[in-house]
Amino acid sequence: MRTRILSAAAAMLLGAAITAAPTAAADNNRLNESIVADVHNAMMLAGCADDYKVEPMVRVNPKLRLAAEWHANDVLNNRALDGDIGSDGSTVADRARAAGYNGVVAETVAINPALAINGVEILQQWMGRPDYMAIMADCSNVDIGVWSANLVPDRSVVVAVFGKGDLAAPVPAPPRQFGQRPPNQPNF
């Protein structure tokens, strides 16, 4: 009887511990940022600059990151896709324009048949393809958007969209009277 009570108490404690355990919300920000740094290094090796202290030669562009996110999720969830064309027939230029980027773009895609992917595997895939290496080493690329996604248990996708400069007009701010603070700034 005592053993049954102890077993029941242990089961209740274990159940409480499991339900009270914090949930983890993983993201791939560090991986995405490391890809930007790796592209910077590839550009350095290509002779785009001769000083590692130079500001990043490519800057993250939210519009290109959105285009990369769309395609990464599309490739992740449509196993027939293995490259630059989306399930709807869209190209990298189509997705960049839909995200609001108006400029010349190119794209690299890495697909790994595993839950996780790391920077070494991505670079091995991209540097092993002359067309992708040429994109990464192109000194005229000034913008980049990277997105990575994972599907349990067996697929990881990383997409980088490169741009030569956004020619789209900046998004206008809402109108306001002279001296009035924008709505997102606190009054002091």
mmCIF file with all atom_site columns, C-alpha atoms in Angstrom:
data_model
loop_
_atom_site.group_PDB
_atom_site.id
_atom_site.type_symbol
_atom_site.label_atom_id
_atom_site.label_alt_id
_atom_site.label_comp_id
_atom_site.label_asym_id
_atom_site.label_entity_id
_atom_site.label_seq_id
_atom_site.pdbx_PDB_ins_code
_atom_site.Cartn_x
_atom_site.Cartn_y
_atom_site.Cartn_z
_atom_site.occupancy
_atom_site.B_iso_or_equiv
_atom_site.pdbx_formal_charge
_atom_site.auth_seq_id
_atom_site.auth_comp_id
_atom_site.auth_asym_id
_atom_site.auth_atom_id
_atom_site.pdbx_PDB_model_num
ATOM 1   C CA . MET A 1 1   ? 0.000  0.000  0.000   1.00 0.00 ? 1   MET A CA 1
ATOM 2   C CA . ARG A 1 2   ? 2.788  2.389  0.965   1.00 0.00 ? 2   ARG A CA 1
ATOM 3   C CA . THR A 1 3   ? 4.584  1.659  -2.341  1.00 0.00 ? 3   THR A CA 1
ATOM 4   C CA . ARG A 1 4   ? 1.441  2.483  -4.300  1.00 0.00 ? 4   ARG A CA 1
ATOM 5   C CA . ILE A 1 5   ? 1.018  5.804  -2.477  1.00 0.00 ? 5   ILE A CA 1
ATOM 6   C CA . LEU A 1 6   ? 4.664  6.708  -3.095  1.00 0.00 ? 6   LEU A CA 1
ATOM 7   C CA . SER A 1 7   ? 4.337  5.732  -6.777  1.00 0.00 ? 7   SER A CA 1
ATOM 8   C CA . ALA A 1 8   ? 1.188  7.811  -7.116  1.00 0.00 ? 8   ALA A CA 1
ATOM 9   C CA . ALA A 1 9   ? 2.857  10.774 -5.405  1.00 0.00 ? 9   ALA A CA 1
ATOM 10  C CA . ALA A 1 10  ? 5.919  10.454 -7.640  1.00 0.00 ? 10  ALA A CA 1
ATOM 11  C CA . ALA A 1 11  ? 3.707  10.312 -10.729 1.00 0.00 ? 11  ALA A CA 1
ATOM 12  C CA . MET A 1 12  ? 1.828  13.430 -9.601  1.00 0.00 ? 12  MET A CA 1
ATOM 13  C CA . LEU A 1 13  ? 5.086  15.306 -8.970  1.00 0.00 ? 13  LEU A CA 1
ATOM 14  C CA . LEU A 1 14  ? 6.457  14.246 -12.344 1.00 0.00 ? 14  LEU A CA 1
ATOM 15  C CA . GLY A 1 15  ? 3.223  15.306 -14.034 1.00 0.00 ? 15  GLY A CA 1
ATOM 16  C CA . ALA A 1 16  ? 3.323  18.671 -12.262 1.00 0.00 ? 16  ALA A CA 1
ATOM 17  C CA . ALA A 1 17  ? 6.966  19.158 -13.226 1.00 0.00 ? 17  ALA A CA 1
ATOM 18  C CA . ILE A 1 18  ? 6.235  18.395 -16.858 1.00 0.00 ? 18  ILE A CA 1
ATOM 19  C CA . THR A 1 19  ? 3.247  20.721 -17.074 1.00 0.00 ? 19  THR A CA 1
ATOM 20  C CA . ALA A 1 20  ? 5.068  23.493 -15.185 1.00 0.00 ? 20  ALA A CA 1
ATOM 21  C CA . ALA A 1 21  ? 8.249  23.211 -17.236 1.00 0.00 ? 21  ALA A CA 1
ATOM 22  C CA . PRO A 1 22  ? 8.941  26.320 -19.281 1.00 0.00 ? 22  PRO A CA 1
ATOM 23  C CA . THR A 1 23  ? 8.523  25.972 -22.998 1.00 0.00 ? 23  THR A CA 1
ATOM 24  C CA . ALA A 1 24  ? 11.385 26.818 -25.290 1.00 0.00 ? 24  ALA A CA 1
ATOM 25  C CA . ALA A 1 25  ? 10.800 29.090 -28.253 1.00 0.00 ? 25  ALA A CA 1
ATOM 26  C CA . ALA A 1 26  ? 13.751 28.447 -30.495 1.00 0.00 ? 26  ALA A CA 1
ATOM 27  C CA . ASP A 1 27  ? 14.617 30.694 -33.373 1.00 0.00 ? 27  ASP A CA 1
ATOM 28  C CA . ASN A 1 28  ? 17.382 30.727 -35.900 1.00 0.00 ? 28  ASN A CA 1
ATOM 29  C CA . ASN A 1 29  ? 18.527 34.333 -35.461 1.00 0.00 ? 29  ASN A CA 1
ATOM 30  C CA . ARG A 1 30  ? 22.099 33.348 -34.579 1.00 0.00 ? 30  ARG A CA 1
ATOM 31  C CA . LEU A 1 31  ? 22.324 31.069 -37.606 1.00 0.00 ? 31  LEU A CA 1
ATOM 32  C CA . ASN A 1 32  ? 20.873 33.756 -39.875 1.00 0.00 ? 32  ASN A CA 1
ATOM 33  C CA . GLU A 1 33  ? 23.324 36.355 -38.512 1.00 0.00 ? 33  GLU A CA 1
ATOM 34  C CA . SER A 1 34  ? 26.246 33.960 -38.958 1.00 0.00 ? 34  SER A CA 1
ATOM 35  C CA . ILE A 1 35  ? 25.287 33.519 -42.618 1.00 0.00 ? 35  ILE A CA 1
ATOM 36  C CA . VAL A 1 36  ? 25.486 37.293 -43.084 1.00 0.00 ? 36  VAL A CA 1
ATOM 37  C CA . ALA A 1 37  ? 28.960 37.245 -41.475 1.00 0.00 ? 37  ALA A CA 1
ATOM 38  C CA . ASP A 1 38  ? 30.016 34.334 -43.697 1.00 0.00 ? 38  ASP A CA 1
ATOM 39  C CA . VAL A 1 39  ? 28.872 36.241 -46.795 1.00 0.00 ? 39  VAL A CA 1
ATOM 40  C CA . HIS A 1 40  ? 30.908 39.240 -45.574 1.00 0.00 ? 40  HIS A CA 1
ATOM 41  C CA . ASN A 1 41  ? 33.954 36.946 -45.336 1.00 0.00 ? 41  ASN A CA 1
ATOM 42  C CA . ALA A 1 42  ? 33.306 35.525 -48.818 1.00 0.00 ? 42  ALA A CA 1
ATOM 43  C CA . MET A 1 43  ? 33.197 39.085 -50.151 1.00 0.00 ? 43  MET A CA 1
ATOM 44  C CA . MET A 1 44  ? 36.463 39.867 -48.356 1.00 0.00 ? 44  MET A CA 1
ATOM 45  C CA . LEU A 1 45  ? 38.103 36.829 -49.965 1.00 0.00 ? 45  LEU A CA 1
ATOM 46  C CA . ALA A 1 46  ? 36.795 37.985 -53.346 1.00 0.00 ? 46  ALA A CA 1
ATOM 47  C CA . GLY A 1 47  ? 38.574 41.320 -52.871 1.00 0.00 ? 47  GLY A CA 1
ATOM 48  C CA . CYS A 1 48  ? 35.517 43.495 -52.236 1.00 0.00 ? 48  CYS A CA 1
ATOM 49  C CA . ALA A 1 49  ? 37.452 45.197 -49.423 1.00 0.00 ? 49  ALA A CA 1
ATOM 50  C CA . ASP A 1 50  ? 40.891 44.829 -47.947 1.00 0.00 ? 50  ASP A CA 1
ATOM 51  C CA . ASP A 1 51  ? 40.152 45.558 -44.301 1.00 0.00 ? 51  ASP A CA 1
ATOM 52  C CA . TYR A 1 52  ? 38.206 43.329 -41.931 1.00 0.00 ? 52  TYR A CA 1
ATOM 53  C CA . LYS A 1 53  ? 37.275 46.413 -39.934 1.00 0.00 ? 53  LYS A CA 1
ATOM 54  C CA . VAL A 1 54  ? 35.114 47.624 -42.809 1.00 0.00 ? 54  VAL A CA 1
ATOM 55  C CA . GLU A 1 55  ? 31.426 47.916 -41.978 1.00 0.00 ? 55  GLU A CA 1
ATOM 56  C CA . PRO A 1 56  ? 29.521 44.899 -43.268 1.00 0.00 ? 56  PRO A CA 1
ATOM 57  C CA . MET A 1 57  ? 29.560 44.986 -47.026 1.00 0.00 ? 57  MET A CA 1
ATOM 58  C CA . VAL A 1 58  ? 26.026 43.674 -47.071 1.00 0.00 ? 58  VAL A CA 1
ATOM 59  C CA . ARG A 1 59  ? 23.397 45.015 -44.730 1.00 0.00 ? 59  ARG A CA 1
ATOM 60  C CA . VAL A 1 60  ? 20.317 43.120 -43.663 1.00 0.00 ? 60  VAL A CA 1
ATOM 61  C CA . ASN A 1 61  ? 17.256 44.366 -45.507 1.00 0.00 ? 61  ASN A CA 1
ATOM 62  C CA . PRO A 1 62  ? 13.872 43.494 -43.938 1.00 0.00 ? 62  PRO A CA 1
ATOM 63  C CA . LYS A 1 63  ? 12.206 43.298 -47.355 1.00 0.00 ? 63  LYS A CA 1
ATOM 64  C CA . LEU A 1 64  ? 14.715 40.721 -48.576 1.00 0.00 ? 64  LEU A CA 1
ATOM 65  C CA . ARG A 1 65  ? 14.457 38.852 -45.273 1.00 0.00 ? 65  ARG A CA 1
ATOM 66  C CA . LEU A 1 66  ? 10.694 38.618 -45.833 1.00 0.00 ? 66  LEU A CA 1
ATOM 67  C CA . ALA A 1 67  ? 11.228 37.295 -49.376 1.00 0.00 ? 67  ALA A CA 1
ATOM 68  C CA . ALA A 1 68  ? 13.710 34.752 -47.971 1.00 0.00 ? 68  ALA A CA 1
ATOM 69  C CA . GLU A 1 69  ? 11.233 33.733 -45.259 1.00 0.00 ? 69  GLU A CA 1
ATOM 70  C CA . TRP A 1 70  ? 8.471  33.143 -47.797 1.00 0.00 ? 70  TRP A CA 1
ATOM 71  C CA . HIS A 1 71  ? 10.669 30.936 -49.957 1.00 0.00 ? 71  HIS A CA 1
ATOM 72  C CA . ALA A 1 72  ? 12.254 29.049 -47.036 1.00 0.00 ? 72  ALA A CA 1
ATOM 73  C CA . ASN A 1 73  ? 8.808  28.134 -45.721 1.00 0.00 ? 73  ASN A CA 1
ATOM 74  C CA . ASP A 1 74  ? 7.638  27.180 -49.217 1.00 0.00 ? 74  ASP A CA 1
ATOM 75  C CA . VAL A 1 75  ? 10.648 24.894 -49.808 1.00 0.00 ? 75  VAL A CA 1
ATOM 76  C CA . LEU A 1 76  ? 10.349 23.476 -46.303 1.00 0.00 ? 76  LEU A CA 1
ATOM 77  C CA . ASN A 1 77  ? 6.724  22.469 -46.772 1.00 0.00 ? 77  ASN A CA 1
ATOM 78  C CA . ASN A 1 78  ? 6.869  21.406 -50.440 1.00 0.00 ? 78  ASN A CA 1
ATOM 79  C CA . ARG A 1 79  ? 9.369  18.586 -50.784 1.00 0.00 ? 79  ARG A CA 1
ATOM 80  C CA . ALA A 1 80  ? 9.218  18.691 -54.578 1.00 0.00 ? 80  ALA A CA 1
ATOM 81  C CA . LEU A 1 81  ? 10.991 22.062 -54.470 1.00 0.00 ? 81  LEU A CA 1
ATOM 82  C CA . ASP A 1 82  ? 14.757 22.023 -54.516 1.00 0.00 ? 82  ASP A CA 1
ATOM 83  C CA . GLY A 1 83  ? 15.856 25.467 -55.588 1.00 0.00 ? 83  GLY A CA 1
ATOM 84  C CA . ASP A 1 84  ? 14.884 28.941 -56.621 1.00 0.00 ? 84  ASP A CA 1
ATOM 85  C CA . ILE A 1 85  ? 11.413 28.453 -58.132 1.00 0.00 ? 85  ILE A CA 1
ATOM 86  C CA . GLY A 1 86  ? 8.479  28.551 -55.686 1.00 0.00 ? 86  GLY A CA 1
ATOM 87  C CA . SER A 1 87  ? 5.517  26.200 -55.608 1.00 0.00 ? 87  SER A CA 1
ATOM 88  C CA . ASP A 1 88  ? 3.464  28.937 -57.312 1.00 0.00 ? 88  ASP A CA 1
ATOM 89  C CA . GLY A 1 89  ? 6.107  29.381 -60.046 1.00 0.00 ? 89  GLY A CA 1
ATOM 90  C CA . SER A 1 90  ? 7.504  32.549 -58.451 1.00 0.00 ? 90  SER A CA 1
ATOM 91  C CA . THR A 1 91  ? 11.115 33.573 -58.913 1.00 0.00 ? 91  THR A CA 1
ATOM 92  C CA . VAL A 1 92  ? 13.342 35.368 -56.441 1.00 0.00 ? 92  VAL A CA 1
ATOM 93  C CA . ALA A 1 93  ? 12.604 38.633 -58.294 1.00 0.00 ? 93  ALA A CA 1
ATOM 94  C CA . ASP A 1 94  ? 8.848  38.042 -57.958 1.00 0.00 ? 94  ASP A CA 1
ATOM 95  C CA . ARG A 1 95  ? 9.128  37.431 -54.209 1.00 0.00 ? 95  ARG A CA 1
ATOM 96  C CA . ALA A 1 96  ? 11.423 40.432 -53.657 1.00 0.00 ? 96  ALA A CA 1
ATOM 97  C CA . ARG A 1 97  ? 9.028  42.739 -55.541 1.00 0.00 ? 97  ARG A CA 1
ATOM 98  C CA . ALA A 1 98  ? 6.068  41.348 -53.579 1.00 0.00 ? 98  ALA A CA 1
ATOM 99  C CA . ALA A 1 99  ? 7.985  42.157 -50.382 1.00 0.00 ? 99  ALA A CA 1
ATOM 100 C CA . GLY A 1 100 ? 8.517  45.741 -51.613 1.00 0.00 ? 100 GLY A CA 1
ATOM 101 C CA . TYR A 1 101 ? 12.153 45.519 -52.784 1.00 0.00 ? 101 TYR A CA 1
ATOM 102 C CA . ASN A 1 102 ? 12.733 47.165 -56.150 1.00 0.00 ? 102 ASN A CA 1
ATOM 103 C CA . GLY A 1 103 ? 16.173 46.173 -57.334 1.00 0.00 ? 103 GLY A CA 1
ATOM 104 C CA . VAL A 1 104 ? 18.227 43.416 -58.920 1.00 0.00 ? 104 VAL A CA 1
ATOM 105 C CA . VAL A 1 105 ? 18.239 40.291 -56.738 1.00 0.00 ? 105 VAL A CA 1
ATOM 106 C CA . ALA A 1 106 ? 19.780 36.811 -56.597 1.00 0.00 ? 106 ALA A CA 1
ATOM 107 C CA . GLU A 1 107 ? 19.231 33.890 -54.252 1.00 0.00 ? 107 GLU A CA 1
ATOM 108 C CA . THR A 1 108 ? 20.993 30.948 -52.650 1.00 0.00 ? 108 THR A CA 1
ATOM 109 C CA . VAL A 1 109 ? 19.122 27.985 -51.138 1.00 0.00 ? 109 VAL A CA 1
ATOM 110 C CA . ALA A 1 110 ? 20.470 25.264 -48.848 1.00 0.00 ? 110 ALA A CA 1
ATOM 111 C CA . ILE A 1 111 ? 18.401 22.167 -48.072 1.00 0.00 ? 111 ILE A CA 1
ATOM 112 C CA . ASN A 1 112 ? 19.552 19.660 -45.474 1.00 0.00 ? 112 ASN A CA 1
ATOM 113 C CA . PRO A 1 113 ? 17.753 16.331 -44.963 1.00 0.00 ? 113 PRO A CA 1
ATOM 114 C CA . ALA A 1 114 ? 17.997 16.616 -41.173 1.00 0.00 ? 114 ALA A CA 1
ATOM 115 C CA . LEU A 1 115 ? 16.312 18.489 -38.339 1.00 0.00 ? 115 LEU A CA 1
ATOM 116 C CA . ALA A 1 116 ? 19.234 20.856 -37.910 1.00 0.00 ? 116 ALA A CA 1
ATOM 117 C CA . ILE A 1 117 ? 21.606 22.668 -40.202 1.00 0.00 ? 117 ILE A CA 1
ATOM 118 C CA . ASN A 1 118 ? 24.708 24.631 -39.340 1.00 0.00 ? 118 ASN A CA 1
ATOM 119 C CA . GLY A 1 119 ? 26.831 27.264 -41.005 1.00 0.00 ? 119 GLY A CA 1
ATOM 120 C CA . VAL A 1 120 ? 29.499 24.779 -42.116 1.00 0.00 ? 120 VAL A CA 1
ATOM 121 C CA . GLU A 1 121 ? 26.958 22.626 -43.963 1.00 0.00 ? 121 GLU A CA 1
ATOM 122 C CA . ILE A 1 122 ? 25.407 25.685 -45.581 1.00 0.00 ? 122 ILE A CA 1
ATOM 123 C CA . LEU A 1 123 ? 28.754 27.020 -46.769 1.00 0.00 ? 123 LEU A CA 1
ATOM 124 C CA . GLN A 1 124 ? 29.769 23.605 -48.078 1.00 0.00 ? 124 GLN A CA 1
ATOM 125 C CA . GLN A 1 125 ? 26.610 23.500 -50.169 1.00 0.00 ? 125 GLN A CA 1
ATOM 126 C CA . TRP A 1 126 ? 26.925 27.063 -51.438 1.00 0.00 ? 126 TRP A CA 1
ATOM 127 C CA . MET A 1 127 ? 30.674 27.111 -52.033 1.00 0.00 ? 127 MET A CA 1
ATOM 128 C CA . GLY A 1 128 ? 30.392 23.818 -53.896 1.00 0.00 ? 128 GLY A CA 1
ATOM 129 C CA . ARG A 1 129 ? 28.213 25.484 -56.509 1.00 0.00 ? 129 ARG A CA 1
ATOM 130 C CA . PRO A 1 130 ? 30.006 27.992 -58.754 1.00 0.00 ? 130 PRO A CA 1
ATOM 131 C CA . ASP A 1 131 ? 26.779 29.951 -59.384 1.00 0.00 ? 131 ASP A CA 1
ATOM 132 C CA . TYR A 1 132 ? 26.109 30.366 -55.647 1.00 0.00 ? 132 TYR A CA 1
ATOM 133 C CA . MET A 1 133 ? 29.740 31.201 -54.915 1.00 0.00 ? 133 MET A CA 1
ATOM 134 C CA . ALA A 1 134 ? 29.590 33.895 -57.589 1.00 0.00 ? 134 ALA A CA 1
ATOM 135 C CA . ILE A 1 135 ? 26.491 35.389 -55.936 1.00 0.00 ? 135 ILE A CA 1
ATOM 136 C CA . MET A 1 136 ? 28.128 35.411 -52.492 1.00 0.00 ? 136 MET A CA 1
ATOM 137 C CA . ALA A 1 137 ? 31.341 36.966 -53.826 1.00 0.00 ? 137 ALA A CA 1
ATOM 138 C CA . ASP A 1 138 ? 29.611 39.626 -55.959 1.00 0.00 ? 138 ASP A CA 1
ATOM 139 C CA . CYS A 1 139 ? 30.859 42.973 -54.654 1.00 0.00 ? 139 CYS A CA 1
ATOM 140 C CA . SER A 1 140 ? 27.840 44.802 -56.068 1.00 0.00 ? 140 SER A CA 1
ATOM 141 C CA . ASN A 1 141 ? 25.475 43.082 -53.620 1.00 0.00 ? 141 ASN A CA 1
ATOM 142 C CA . VAL A 1 142 ? 24.765 45.572 -50.845 1.00 0.00 ? 142 VAL A CA 1
ATOM 143 C CA . ASP A 1 143 ? 21.617 44.089 -49.249 1.00 0.00 ? 143 ASP A CA 1
ATOM 144 C CA . ILE A 1 144 ? 20.827 40.655 -47.894 1.00 0.00 ? 144 ILE A CA 1
ATOM 145 C CA . GLY A 1 145 ? 17.930 38.853 -46.268 1.00 0.00 ? 145 GLY A CA 1
ATOM 146 C CA . VAL A 1 146 ? 18.425 35.434 -44.672 1.00 0.00 ? 146 VAL A CA 1
ATOM 147 C CA . TRP A 1 147 ? 15.832 33.054 -43.296 1.00 0.00 ? 147 TRP A CA 1
ATOM 148 C CA . SER A 1 148 ? 16.184 29.505 -42.021 1.00 0.00 ? 148 SER A CA 1
ATOM 149 C CA . ALA A 1 149 ? 13.452 27.064 -41.061 1.00 0.00 ? 149 ALA A CA 1
ATOM 150 C CA . ASN A 1 150 ? 13.301 23.519 -39.733 1.00 0.00 ? 150 ASN A CA 1
ATOM 151 C CA . LEU A 1 151 ? 10.662 20.818 -40.037 1.00 0.00 ? 151 LEU A CA 1
ATOM 152 C CA . VAL A 1 152 ? 10.612 17.984 -37.532 1.00 0.00 ? 152 VAL A CA 1
ATOM 153 C CA . PRO A 1 153 ? 12.054 15.431 -38.068 1.00 0.00 ? 153 PRO A CA 1
ATOM 154 C CA . ASP A 1 154 ? 13.990 15.652 -41.285 1.00 0.00 ? 154 ASP A CA 1
ATOM 155 C CA . ARG A 1 155 ? 14.260 18.893 -43.227 1.00 0.00 ? 155 ARG A CA 1
ATOM 156 C CA . SER A 1 156 ? 16.066 22.197 -42.792 1.00 0.00 ? 156 SER A CA 1
ATOM 157 C CA . VAL A 1 157 ? 16.126 25.025 -45.316 1.00 0.00 ? 157 VAL A CA 1
ATOM 158 C CA . VAL A 1 158 ? 18.157 28.235 -45.474 1.00 0.00 ? 158 VAL A CA 1
ATOM 159 C CA . VAL A 1 159 ? 17.485 30.940 -48.060 1.00 0.00 ? 159 VAL A CA 1
ATOM 160 C CA . ALA A 1 160 ? 19.570 34.048 -48.616 1.00 0.00 ? 160 ALA A CA 1
ATOM 161 C CA . VAL A 1 161 ? 18.300 36.753 -50.958 1.00 0.00 ? 161 VAL A CA 1
ATOM 162 C CA . PHE A 1 162 ? 20.926 39.236 -52.179 1.00 0.00 ? 162 PHE A CA 1
ATOM 163 C CA . GLY A 1 163 ? 20.158 42.685 -53.565 1.00 0.00 ? 163 GLY A CA 1
ATOM 164 C CA . LYS A 1 164 ? 22.115 45.308 -55.471 1.00 0.00 ? 164 LYS A CA 1
ATOM 165 C CA . GLY A 1 165 ? 20.220 48.228 -53.939 1.00 0.00 ? 165 GLY A CA 1
ATOM 166 C CA . ASP A 1 166 ? 16.583 48.990 -53.235 1.00 0.00 ? 166 ASP A CA 1
ATOM 167 C CA . LEU A 1 167 ? 15.249 51.578 -55.658 1.00 0.00 ? 167 LEU A CA 1
ATOM 168 C CA . ALA A 1 168 ? 11.818 51.644 -54.027 1.00 0.00 ? 168 ALA A CA 1
ATOM 169 C CA . ALA A 1 169 ? 10.738 54.837 -52.355 1.00 0.00 ? 169 ALA A CA 1
ATOM 170 C CA . PRO A 1 170 ? 10.927 54.793 -48.579 1.00 0.00 ? 170 PRO A CA 1
ATOM 171 C CA . VAL A 1 171 ? 7.714  54.094 -46.752 1.00 0.00 ? 171 VAL A CA 1
ATOM 172 C CA . PRO A 1 172 ? 6.174  57.488 -45.924 1.00 0.00 ? 172 PRO A CA 1
ATOM 173 C CA . ALA A 1 173 ? 5.560  58.397 -42.306 1.00 0.00 ? 173 ALA A CA 1
ATOM 174 C CA . PRO A 1 174 ? 2.019  59.313 -41.277 1.00 0.00 ? 174 PRO A CA 1
ATOM 175 C CA . PRO A 1 175 ? 1.292  63.046 -41.475 1.00 0.00 ? 175 PRO A CA 1
ATOM 176 C CA . ARG A 1 176 ? 1.626  65.119 -38.293 1.00 0.00 ? 176 ARG A CA 1
ATOM 177 C CA . GLN A 1 177 ? 1.595  68.765 -37.291 1.00 0.00 ? 177 GLN A CA 1
ATOM 178 C CA . PHE A 1 178 ? 4.828  70.669 -36.777 1.00 0.00 ? 178 PHE A CA 1
ATOM 179 C CA . GLY A 1 179 ? 6.165  69.967 -33.284 1.00 0.00 ? 179 GLY A CA 1
ATOM 180 C CA . GLN A 1 180 ? 3.964  66.913 -32.784 1.00 0.00 ? 180 GLN A CA 1
ATOM 181 C CA . ARG A 1 181 ? 5.817  63.725 -31.793 1.00 0.00 ? 181 ARG A CA 1
ATOM 182 C CA . PRO A 1 182 ? 5.387  60.591 -33.874 1.00 0.00 ? 182 PRO A CA 1
ATOM 183 C CA . PRO A 1 183 ? 2.960  58.158 -32.211 1.00 0.00 ? 183 PRO A CA 1
ATOM 184 C CA . ASN A 1 184 ? 5.725  55.678 -31.354 1.00 0.00 ? 184 ASN A CA 1
ATOM 185 C CA . GLN A 1 185 ? 7.834  58.219 -29.380 1.00 0.00 ? 185 GLN A CA 1
ATOM 186 C CA . PRO A 1 186 ? 7.041  58.904 -25.715 1.00 0.00 ? 186 PRO A CA 1
ATOM 187 C CA . ASN A 1 187 ? 6.534  62.396 -24.389 1.00 0.00 ? 187 ASN A CA 1
ATOM 188 C CA . PHE A 1 188 ? 9.165  63.459 -21.853 1.00 0.00 ? 188 PHE A CA 1
#
